[in-house]
Every structure is written in C-alpha cells, then in structure tokens.
Short mmCIF file of N, CA and C in Angstrom, two decimals:
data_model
loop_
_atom_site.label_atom_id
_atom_site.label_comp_id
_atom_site.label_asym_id
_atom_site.label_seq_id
_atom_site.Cartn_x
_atom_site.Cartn_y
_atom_site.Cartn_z
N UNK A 1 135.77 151.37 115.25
CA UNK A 1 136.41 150.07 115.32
C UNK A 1 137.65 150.02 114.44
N UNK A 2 137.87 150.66 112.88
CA UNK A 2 138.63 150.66 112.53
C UNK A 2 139.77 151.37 113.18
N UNK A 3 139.76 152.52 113.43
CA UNK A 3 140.74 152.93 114.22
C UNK A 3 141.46 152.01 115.55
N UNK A 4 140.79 151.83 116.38
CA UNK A 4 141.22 150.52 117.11
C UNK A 4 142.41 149.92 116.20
N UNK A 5 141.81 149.48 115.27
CA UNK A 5 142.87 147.80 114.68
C UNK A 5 143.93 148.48 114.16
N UNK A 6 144.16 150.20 113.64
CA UNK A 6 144.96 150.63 112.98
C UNK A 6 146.27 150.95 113.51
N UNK A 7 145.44 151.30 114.91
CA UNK A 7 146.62 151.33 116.73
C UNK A 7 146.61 149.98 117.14
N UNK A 8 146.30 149.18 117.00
CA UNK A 8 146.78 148.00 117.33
C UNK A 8 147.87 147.16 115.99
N UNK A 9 147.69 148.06 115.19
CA UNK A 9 148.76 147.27 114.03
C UNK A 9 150.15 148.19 114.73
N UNK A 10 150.00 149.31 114.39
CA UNK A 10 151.09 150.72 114.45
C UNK A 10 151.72 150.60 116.02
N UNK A 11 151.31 150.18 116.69
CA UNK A 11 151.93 150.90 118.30
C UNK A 11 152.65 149.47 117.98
N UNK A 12 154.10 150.50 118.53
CA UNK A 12 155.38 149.68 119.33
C UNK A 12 155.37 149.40 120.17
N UNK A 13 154.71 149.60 121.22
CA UNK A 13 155.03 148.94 123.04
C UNK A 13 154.50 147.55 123.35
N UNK A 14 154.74 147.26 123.30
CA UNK A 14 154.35 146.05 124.25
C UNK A 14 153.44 145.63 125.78
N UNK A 15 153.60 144.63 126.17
CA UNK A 15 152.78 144.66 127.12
C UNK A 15 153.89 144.34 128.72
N UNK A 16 154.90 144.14 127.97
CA UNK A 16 156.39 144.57 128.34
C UNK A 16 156.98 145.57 129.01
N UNK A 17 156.66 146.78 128.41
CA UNK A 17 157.14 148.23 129.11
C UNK A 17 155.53 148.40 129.60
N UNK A 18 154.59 148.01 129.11
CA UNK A 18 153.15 148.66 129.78
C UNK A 18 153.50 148.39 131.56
N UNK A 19 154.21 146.73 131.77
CA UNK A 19 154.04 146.55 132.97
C UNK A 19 155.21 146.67 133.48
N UNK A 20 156.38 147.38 132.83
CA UNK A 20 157.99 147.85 133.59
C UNK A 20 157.55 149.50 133.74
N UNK A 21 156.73 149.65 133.44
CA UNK A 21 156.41 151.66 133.94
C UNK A 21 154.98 151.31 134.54
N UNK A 22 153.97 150.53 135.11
CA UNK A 22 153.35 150.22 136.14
C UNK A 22 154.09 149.87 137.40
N UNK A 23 155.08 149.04 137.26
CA UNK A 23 155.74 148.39 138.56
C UNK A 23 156.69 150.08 139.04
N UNK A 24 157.42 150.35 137.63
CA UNK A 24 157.77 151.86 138.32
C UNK A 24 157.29 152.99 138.97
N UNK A 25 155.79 153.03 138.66
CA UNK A 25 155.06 154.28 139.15
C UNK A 25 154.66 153.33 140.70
N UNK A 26 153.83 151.94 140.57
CA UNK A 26 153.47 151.89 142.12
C UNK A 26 153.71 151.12 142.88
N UNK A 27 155.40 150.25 142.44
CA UNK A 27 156.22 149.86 143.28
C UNK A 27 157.45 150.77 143.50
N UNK A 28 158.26 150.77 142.34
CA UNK A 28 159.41 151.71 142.97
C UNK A 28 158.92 153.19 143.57
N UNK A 29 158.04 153.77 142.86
CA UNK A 29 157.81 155.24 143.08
C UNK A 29 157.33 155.45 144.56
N UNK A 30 155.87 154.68 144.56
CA UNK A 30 155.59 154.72 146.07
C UNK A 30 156.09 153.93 147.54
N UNK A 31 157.00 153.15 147.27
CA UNK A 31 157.88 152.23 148.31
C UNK A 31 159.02 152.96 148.13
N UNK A 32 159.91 153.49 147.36
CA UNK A 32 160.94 153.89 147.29
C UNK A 32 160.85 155.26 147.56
N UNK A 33 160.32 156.08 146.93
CA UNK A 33 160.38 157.61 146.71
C UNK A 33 160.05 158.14 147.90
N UNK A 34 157.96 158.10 147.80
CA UNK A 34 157.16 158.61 148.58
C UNK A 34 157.36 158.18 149.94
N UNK A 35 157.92 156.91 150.40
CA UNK A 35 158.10 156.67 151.79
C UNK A 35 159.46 156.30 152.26
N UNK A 36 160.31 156.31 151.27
CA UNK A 36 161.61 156.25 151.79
C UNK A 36 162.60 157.58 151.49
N UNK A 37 162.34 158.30 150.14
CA UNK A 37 162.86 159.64 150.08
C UNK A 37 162.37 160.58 150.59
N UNK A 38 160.97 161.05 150.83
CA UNK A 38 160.47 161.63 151.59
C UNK A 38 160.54 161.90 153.06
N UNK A 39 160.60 160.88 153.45
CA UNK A 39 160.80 160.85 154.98
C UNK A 39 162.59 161.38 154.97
N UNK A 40 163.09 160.78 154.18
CA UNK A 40 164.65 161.27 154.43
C UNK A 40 164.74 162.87 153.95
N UNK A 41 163.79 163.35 153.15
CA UNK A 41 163.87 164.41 152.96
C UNK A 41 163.46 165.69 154.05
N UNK A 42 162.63 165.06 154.32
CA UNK A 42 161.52 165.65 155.71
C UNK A 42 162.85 165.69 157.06
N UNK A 43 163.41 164.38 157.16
CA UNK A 43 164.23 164.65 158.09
C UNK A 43 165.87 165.74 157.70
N UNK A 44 166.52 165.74 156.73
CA UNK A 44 167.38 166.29 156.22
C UNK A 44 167.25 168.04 156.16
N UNK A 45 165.80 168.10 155.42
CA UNK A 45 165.00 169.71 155.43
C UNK A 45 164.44 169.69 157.02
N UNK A 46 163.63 169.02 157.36
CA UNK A 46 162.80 169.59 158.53
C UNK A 46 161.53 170.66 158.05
N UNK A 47 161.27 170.52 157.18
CA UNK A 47 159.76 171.23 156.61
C UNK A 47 158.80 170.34 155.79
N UNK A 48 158.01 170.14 155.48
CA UNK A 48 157.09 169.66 155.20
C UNK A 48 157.11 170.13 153.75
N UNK A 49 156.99 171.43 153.88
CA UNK A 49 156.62 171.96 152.23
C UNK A 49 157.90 172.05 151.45
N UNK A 50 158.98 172.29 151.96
CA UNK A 50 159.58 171.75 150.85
C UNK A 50 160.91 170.04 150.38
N UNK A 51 160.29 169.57 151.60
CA UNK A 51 160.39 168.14 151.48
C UNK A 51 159.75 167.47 150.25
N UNK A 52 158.21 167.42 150.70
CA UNK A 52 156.81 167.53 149.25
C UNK A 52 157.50 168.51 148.50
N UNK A 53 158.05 169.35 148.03
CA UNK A 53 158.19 169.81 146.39
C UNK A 53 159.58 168.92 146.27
N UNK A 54 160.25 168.48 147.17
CA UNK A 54 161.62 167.97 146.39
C UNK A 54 160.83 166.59 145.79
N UNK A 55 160.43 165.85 146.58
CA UNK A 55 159.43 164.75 146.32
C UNK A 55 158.72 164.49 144.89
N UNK A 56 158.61 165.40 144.73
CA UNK A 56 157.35 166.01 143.49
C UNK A 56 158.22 165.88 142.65
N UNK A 57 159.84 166.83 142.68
CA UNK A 57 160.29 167.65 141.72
C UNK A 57 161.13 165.36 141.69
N UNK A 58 161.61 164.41 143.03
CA UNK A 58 162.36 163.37 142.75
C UNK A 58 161.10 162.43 141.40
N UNK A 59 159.88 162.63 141.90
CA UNK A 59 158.92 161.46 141.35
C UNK A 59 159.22 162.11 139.98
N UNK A 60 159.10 163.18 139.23
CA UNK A 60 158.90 164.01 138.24
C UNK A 60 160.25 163.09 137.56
N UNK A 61 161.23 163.54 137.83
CA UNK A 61 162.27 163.24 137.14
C UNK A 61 162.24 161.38 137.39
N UNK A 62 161.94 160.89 138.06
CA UNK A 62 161.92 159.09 138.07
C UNK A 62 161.47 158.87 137.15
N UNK A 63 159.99 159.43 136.95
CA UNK A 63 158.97 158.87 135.91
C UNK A 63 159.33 159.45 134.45
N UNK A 64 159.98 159.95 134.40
CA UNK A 64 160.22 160.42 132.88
C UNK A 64 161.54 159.75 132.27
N UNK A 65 162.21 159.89 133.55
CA UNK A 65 163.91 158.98 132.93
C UNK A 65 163.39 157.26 133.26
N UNK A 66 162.39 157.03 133.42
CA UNK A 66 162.12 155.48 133.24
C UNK A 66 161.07 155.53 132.12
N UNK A 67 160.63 156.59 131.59
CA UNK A 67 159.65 156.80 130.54
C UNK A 67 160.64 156.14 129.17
N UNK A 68 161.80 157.14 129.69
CA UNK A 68 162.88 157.42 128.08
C UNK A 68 163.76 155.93 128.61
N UNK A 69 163.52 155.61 129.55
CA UNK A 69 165.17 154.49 129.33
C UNK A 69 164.41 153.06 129.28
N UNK A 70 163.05 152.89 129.49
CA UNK A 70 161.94 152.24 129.47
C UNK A 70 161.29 151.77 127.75
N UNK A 71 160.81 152.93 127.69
CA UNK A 71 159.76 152.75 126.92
C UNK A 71 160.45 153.89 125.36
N UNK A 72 161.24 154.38 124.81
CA UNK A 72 161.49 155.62 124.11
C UNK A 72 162.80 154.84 123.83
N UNK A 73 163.87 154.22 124.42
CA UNK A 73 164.93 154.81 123.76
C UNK A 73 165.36 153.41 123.29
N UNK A 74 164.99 152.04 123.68
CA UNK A 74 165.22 150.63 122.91
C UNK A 74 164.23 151.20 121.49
N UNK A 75 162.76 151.57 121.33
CA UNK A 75 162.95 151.70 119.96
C UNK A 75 162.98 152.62 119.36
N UNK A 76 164.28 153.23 119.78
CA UNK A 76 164.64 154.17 119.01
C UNK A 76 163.78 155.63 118.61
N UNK A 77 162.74 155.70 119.62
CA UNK A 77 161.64 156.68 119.35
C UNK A 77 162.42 158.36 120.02
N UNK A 78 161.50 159.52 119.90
CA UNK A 78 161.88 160.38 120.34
C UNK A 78 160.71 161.26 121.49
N UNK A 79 160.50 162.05 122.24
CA UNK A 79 159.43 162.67 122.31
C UNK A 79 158.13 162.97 121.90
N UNK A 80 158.83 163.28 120.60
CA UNK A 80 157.61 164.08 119.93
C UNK A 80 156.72 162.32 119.49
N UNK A 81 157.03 161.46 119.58
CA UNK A 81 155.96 160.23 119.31
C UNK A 81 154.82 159.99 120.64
N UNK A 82 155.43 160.80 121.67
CA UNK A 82 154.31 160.44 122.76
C UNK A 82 153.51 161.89 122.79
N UNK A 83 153.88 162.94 121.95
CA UNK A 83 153.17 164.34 121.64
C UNK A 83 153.79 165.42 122.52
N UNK A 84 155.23 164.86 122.88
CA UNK A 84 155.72 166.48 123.51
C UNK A 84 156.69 166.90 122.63
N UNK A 85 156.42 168.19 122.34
CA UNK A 85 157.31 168.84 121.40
C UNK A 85 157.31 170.76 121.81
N UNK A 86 158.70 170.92 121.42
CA UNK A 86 158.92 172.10 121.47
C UNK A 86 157.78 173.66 120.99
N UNK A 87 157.70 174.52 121.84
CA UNK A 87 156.42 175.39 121.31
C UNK A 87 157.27 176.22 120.49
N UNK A 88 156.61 176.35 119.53
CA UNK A 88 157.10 177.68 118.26
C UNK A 88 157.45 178.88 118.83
N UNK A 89 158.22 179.35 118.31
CA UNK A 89 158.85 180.92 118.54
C UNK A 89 157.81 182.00 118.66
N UNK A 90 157.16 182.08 118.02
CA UNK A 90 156.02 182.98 117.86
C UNK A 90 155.05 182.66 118.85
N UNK A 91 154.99 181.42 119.63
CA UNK A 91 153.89 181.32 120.79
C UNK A 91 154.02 181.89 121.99
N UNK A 92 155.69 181.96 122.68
CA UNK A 92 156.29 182.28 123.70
C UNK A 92 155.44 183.58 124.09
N UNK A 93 155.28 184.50 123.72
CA UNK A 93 154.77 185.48 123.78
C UNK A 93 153.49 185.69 124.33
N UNK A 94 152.73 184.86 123.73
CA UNK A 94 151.17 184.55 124.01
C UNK A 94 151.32 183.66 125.80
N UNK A 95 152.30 182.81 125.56
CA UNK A 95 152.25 182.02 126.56
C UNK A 95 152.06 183.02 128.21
N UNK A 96 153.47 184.10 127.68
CA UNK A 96 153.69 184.40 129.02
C UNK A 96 152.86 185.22 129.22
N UNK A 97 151.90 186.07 128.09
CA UNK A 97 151.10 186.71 128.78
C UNK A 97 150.04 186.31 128.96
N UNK A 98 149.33 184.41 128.56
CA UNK A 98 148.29 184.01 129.73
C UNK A 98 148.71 183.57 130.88
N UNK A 99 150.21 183.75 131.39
CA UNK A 99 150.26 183.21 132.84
C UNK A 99 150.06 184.48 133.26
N UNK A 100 150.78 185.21 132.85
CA UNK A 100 150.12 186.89 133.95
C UNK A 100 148.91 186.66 134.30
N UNK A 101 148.29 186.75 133.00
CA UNK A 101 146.62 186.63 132.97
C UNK A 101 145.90 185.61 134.09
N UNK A 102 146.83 184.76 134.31
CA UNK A 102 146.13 183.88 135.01
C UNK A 102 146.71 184.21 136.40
N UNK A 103 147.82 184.46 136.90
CA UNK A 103 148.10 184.76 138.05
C UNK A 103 147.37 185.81 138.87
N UNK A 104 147.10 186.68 137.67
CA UNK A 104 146.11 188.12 138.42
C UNK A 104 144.96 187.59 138.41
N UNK A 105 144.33 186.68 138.02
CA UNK A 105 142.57 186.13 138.29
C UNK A 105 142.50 185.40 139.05
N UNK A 106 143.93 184.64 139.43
CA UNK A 106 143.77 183.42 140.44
C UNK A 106 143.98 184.55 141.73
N UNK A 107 144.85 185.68 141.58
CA UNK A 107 145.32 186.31 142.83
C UNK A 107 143.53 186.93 142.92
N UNK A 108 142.60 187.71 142.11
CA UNK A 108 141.59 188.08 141.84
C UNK A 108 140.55 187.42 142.64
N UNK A 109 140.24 186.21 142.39
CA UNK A 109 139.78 185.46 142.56
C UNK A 109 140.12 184.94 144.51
N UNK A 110 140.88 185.06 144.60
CA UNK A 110 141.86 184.53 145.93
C UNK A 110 141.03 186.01 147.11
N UNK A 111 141.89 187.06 146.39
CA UNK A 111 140.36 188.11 146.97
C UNK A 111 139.31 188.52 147.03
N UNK A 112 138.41 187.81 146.13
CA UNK A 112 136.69 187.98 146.20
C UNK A 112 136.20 186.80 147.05
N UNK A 113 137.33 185.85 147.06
CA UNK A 113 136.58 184.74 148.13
C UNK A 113 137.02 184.98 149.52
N UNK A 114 137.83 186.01 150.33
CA UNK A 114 138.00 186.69 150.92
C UNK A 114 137.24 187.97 151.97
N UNK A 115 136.22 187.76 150.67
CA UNK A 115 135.35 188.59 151.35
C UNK A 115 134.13 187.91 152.27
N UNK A 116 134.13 186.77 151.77
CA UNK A 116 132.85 185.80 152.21
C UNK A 116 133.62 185.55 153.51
N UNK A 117 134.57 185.71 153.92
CA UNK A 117 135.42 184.92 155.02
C UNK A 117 136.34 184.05 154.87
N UNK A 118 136.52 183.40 153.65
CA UNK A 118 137.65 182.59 152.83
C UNK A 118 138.64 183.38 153.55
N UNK A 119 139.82 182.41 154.26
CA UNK A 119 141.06 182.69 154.42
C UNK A 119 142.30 182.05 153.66
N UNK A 120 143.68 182.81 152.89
CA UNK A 120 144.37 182.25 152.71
C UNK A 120 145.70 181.29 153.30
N UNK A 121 145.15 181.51 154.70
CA UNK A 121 146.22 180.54 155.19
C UNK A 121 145.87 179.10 155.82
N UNK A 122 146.72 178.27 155.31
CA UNK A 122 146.84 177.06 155.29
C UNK A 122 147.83 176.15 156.15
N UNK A 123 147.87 174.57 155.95
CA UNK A 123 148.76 174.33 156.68
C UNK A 123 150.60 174.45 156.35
N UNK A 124 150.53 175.36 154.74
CA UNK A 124 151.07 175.52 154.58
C UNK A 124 152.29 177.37 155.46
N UNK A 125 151.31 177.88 155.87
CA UNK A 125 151.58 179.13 155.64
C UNK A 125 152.92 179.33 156.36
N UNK A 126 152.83 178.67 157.80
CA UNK A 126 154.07 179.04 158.50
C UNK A 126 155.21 178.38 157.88
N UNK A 127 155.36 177.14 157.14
CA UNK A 127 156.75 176.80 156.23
C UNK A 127 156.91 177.87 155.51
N UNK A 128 156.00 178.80 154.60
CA UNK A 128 156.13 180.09 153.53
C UNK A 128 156.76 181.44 154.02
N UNK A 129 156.09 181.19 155.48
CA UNK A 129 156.72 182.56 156.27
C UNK A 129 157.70 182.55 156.86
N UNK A 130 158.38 181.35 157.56
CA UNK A 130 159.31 181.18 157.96
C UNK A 130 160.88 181.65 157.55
N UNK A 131 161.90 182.50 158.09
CA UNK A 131 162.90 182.87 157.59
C UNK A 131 163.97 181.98 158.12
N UNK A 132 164.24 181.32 157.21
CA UNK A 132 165.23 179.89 157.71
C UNK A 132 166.70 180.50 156.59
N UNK A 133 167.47 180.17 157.35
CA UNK A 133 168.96 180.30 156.21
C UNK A 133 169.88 179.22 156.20
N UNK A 134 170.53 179.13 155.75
CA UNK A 134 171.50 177.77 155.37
C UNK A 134 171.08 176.92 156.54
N UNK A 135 171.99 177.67 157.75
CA UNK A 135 171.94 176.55 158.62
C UNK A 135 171.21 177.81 159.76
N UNK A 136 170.02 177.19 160.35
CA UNK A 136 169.41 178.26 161.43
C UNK A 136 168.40 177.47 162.42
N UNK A 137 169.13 178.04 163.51
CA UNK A 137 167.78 177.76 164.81
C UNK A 137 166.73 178.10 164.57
N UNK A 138 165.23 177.17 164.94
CA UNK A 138 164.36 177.81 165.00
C UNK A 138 163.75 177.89 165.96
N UNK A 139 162.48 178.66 166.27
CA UNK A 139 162.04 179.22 167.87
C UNK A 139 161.88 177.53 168.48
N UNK A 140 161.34 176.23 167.97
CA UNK A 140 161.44 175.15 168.68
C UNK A 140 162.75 174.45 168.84
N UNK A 141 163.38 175.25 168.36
CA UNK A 141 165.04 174.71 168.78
C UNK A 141 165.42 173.31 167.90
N UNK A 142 165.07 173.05 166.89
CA UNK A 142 165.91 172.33 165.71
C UNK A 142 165.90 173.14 164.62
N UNK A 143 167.00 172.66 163.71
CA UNK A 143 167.81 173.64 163.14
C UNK A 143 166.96 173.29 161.33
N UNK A 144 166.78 174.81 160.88
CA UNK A 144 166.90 174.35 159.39
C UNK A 144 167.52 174.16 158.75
N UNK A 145 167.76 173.15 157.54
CA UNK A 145 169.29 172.85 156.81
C UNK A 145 168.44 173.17 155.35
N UNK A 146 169.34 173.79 154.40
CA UNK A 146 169.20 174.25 153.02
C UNK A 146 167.92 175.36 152.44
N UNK A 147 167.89 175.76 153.81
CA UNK A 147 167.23 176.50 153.04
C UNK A 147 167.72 177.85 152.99
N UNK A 148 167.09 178.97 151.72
CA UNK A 148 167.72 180.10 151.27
C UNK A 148 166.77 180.88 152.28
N UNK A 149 167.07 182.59 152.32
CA UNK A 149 165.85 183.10 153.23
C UNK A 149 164.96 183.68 152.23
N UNK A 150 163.46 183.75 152.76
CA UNK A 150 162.58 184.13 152.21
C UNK A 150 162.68 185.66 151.78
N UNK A 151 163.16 186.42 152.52
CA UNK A 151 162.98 187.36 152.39
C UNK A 151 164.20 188.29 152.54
#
C-alpha cells in the first residue's frame, strides 16, 4: 500500500495524456492507420505482407512520436523515465550472439516439427517467394510497385 501512495505522489501524468494516448492508439491508430493506411498501402504495394510490415513499421512510429510529443516532452522528461535506455558497450556482444543462438533453435526447432508433418508454408509464402522489381508484371497481370527483388 505504501508504495501505491509513493507513485501516486511522484508520477507526472495526468489523467490528461492517459486519455490523449488512449484516443491515439484506438481512435486515430485503428480508424486512421489500420483501415485507412493500410488499405492504401495494400493498394499502392499490391501484397499483403508487405503492406502489414509498412503498417506495423506506420503504427510503430505513430505511437511513439505521440508517446514523446504527448506524454515526454511538455514535462520535460526523457526516455530513460519510462525505462528505455541505451545498452552498454560491453553487452553488444552478448546480444548478438543470443540472436544467432536464437535464430538456429527457432530454425532447429522449425525442423523437428517438420518431421511430424508440420509445414512451413503459410499464407505468407508466395508474397516471400515472389520476384517482383520496381515496377513488374505479375503472372495475374497487375503490376508490383516498390518492391526490390528477392533474389
């Protein structure tokens, strides 16, 4: 209980930005983004998968530059008050070699369930395989726009 009252003395936000970064995440984000950038994205790309990552990569950057222009930068706060901060020099190292680590157990893993009959293709696979270039016909006869080739 004490703790409670100690965050309720100490925290700066209000109930102010609590509900100007609610209305942002599930009014602007999902009326604006998810069904109005998306679809324009979907039509502009013509793929699915990487319509959804631009999507991902537009919501990503919405919600953080309404985080900082919201909630961070009237009082004067920085990052590191909501707990993101730069990793030490000496960690980098460790870091990259648990993503190896993890890429070869997930790839690992991806082939022992493979054996049961697990398949890796999805409804993703033919956007992944597809060799689309700047501007290119495809076998259904509309064209891909921006994309680089796979291969």
């Amino acid at each position: 209980m004490n703790r409670m009252a100690g965050w309720k003395t100490k925290d700066t936000w209000s109930w102010r930005e609590f509900v100007l970064l609610l209305l942002l995440e599930f009014v602007f984000v999902m009326a604006v983004v998810k069904y109005g950038a998306q679809s324009l994205y979907l039509s502009w790309l013509g793929n699915p998968l990487y319509s959804g990552m631009l999507t991902g990569l537009t919501i990503a950057i919405v919600l953080l530059a309404g985080l900082n222009y919201i909630a961070l930068r009237p009082q004067r706060l920085t990052w590191a008050e909501i707990g993101l901060r730069r990793f030490p020099a000496k960690d980098w190292g460790r870091i990259l070699i648990w993503i190896l680590v993890l890429v070869v157990l997930s790839t690992g893993a991806m082939l022992l369930t493979s054996l049961f009959g697990n398949t890796v293709s999805n409804s993703k696979t033919e956007s992944l395989t597809a060799k689309c270039h700047l501007v290119h016909r495809t076998p259904r006869g509309d064209f891909c726009r921006g994309y680089l080739p796979l291969v």
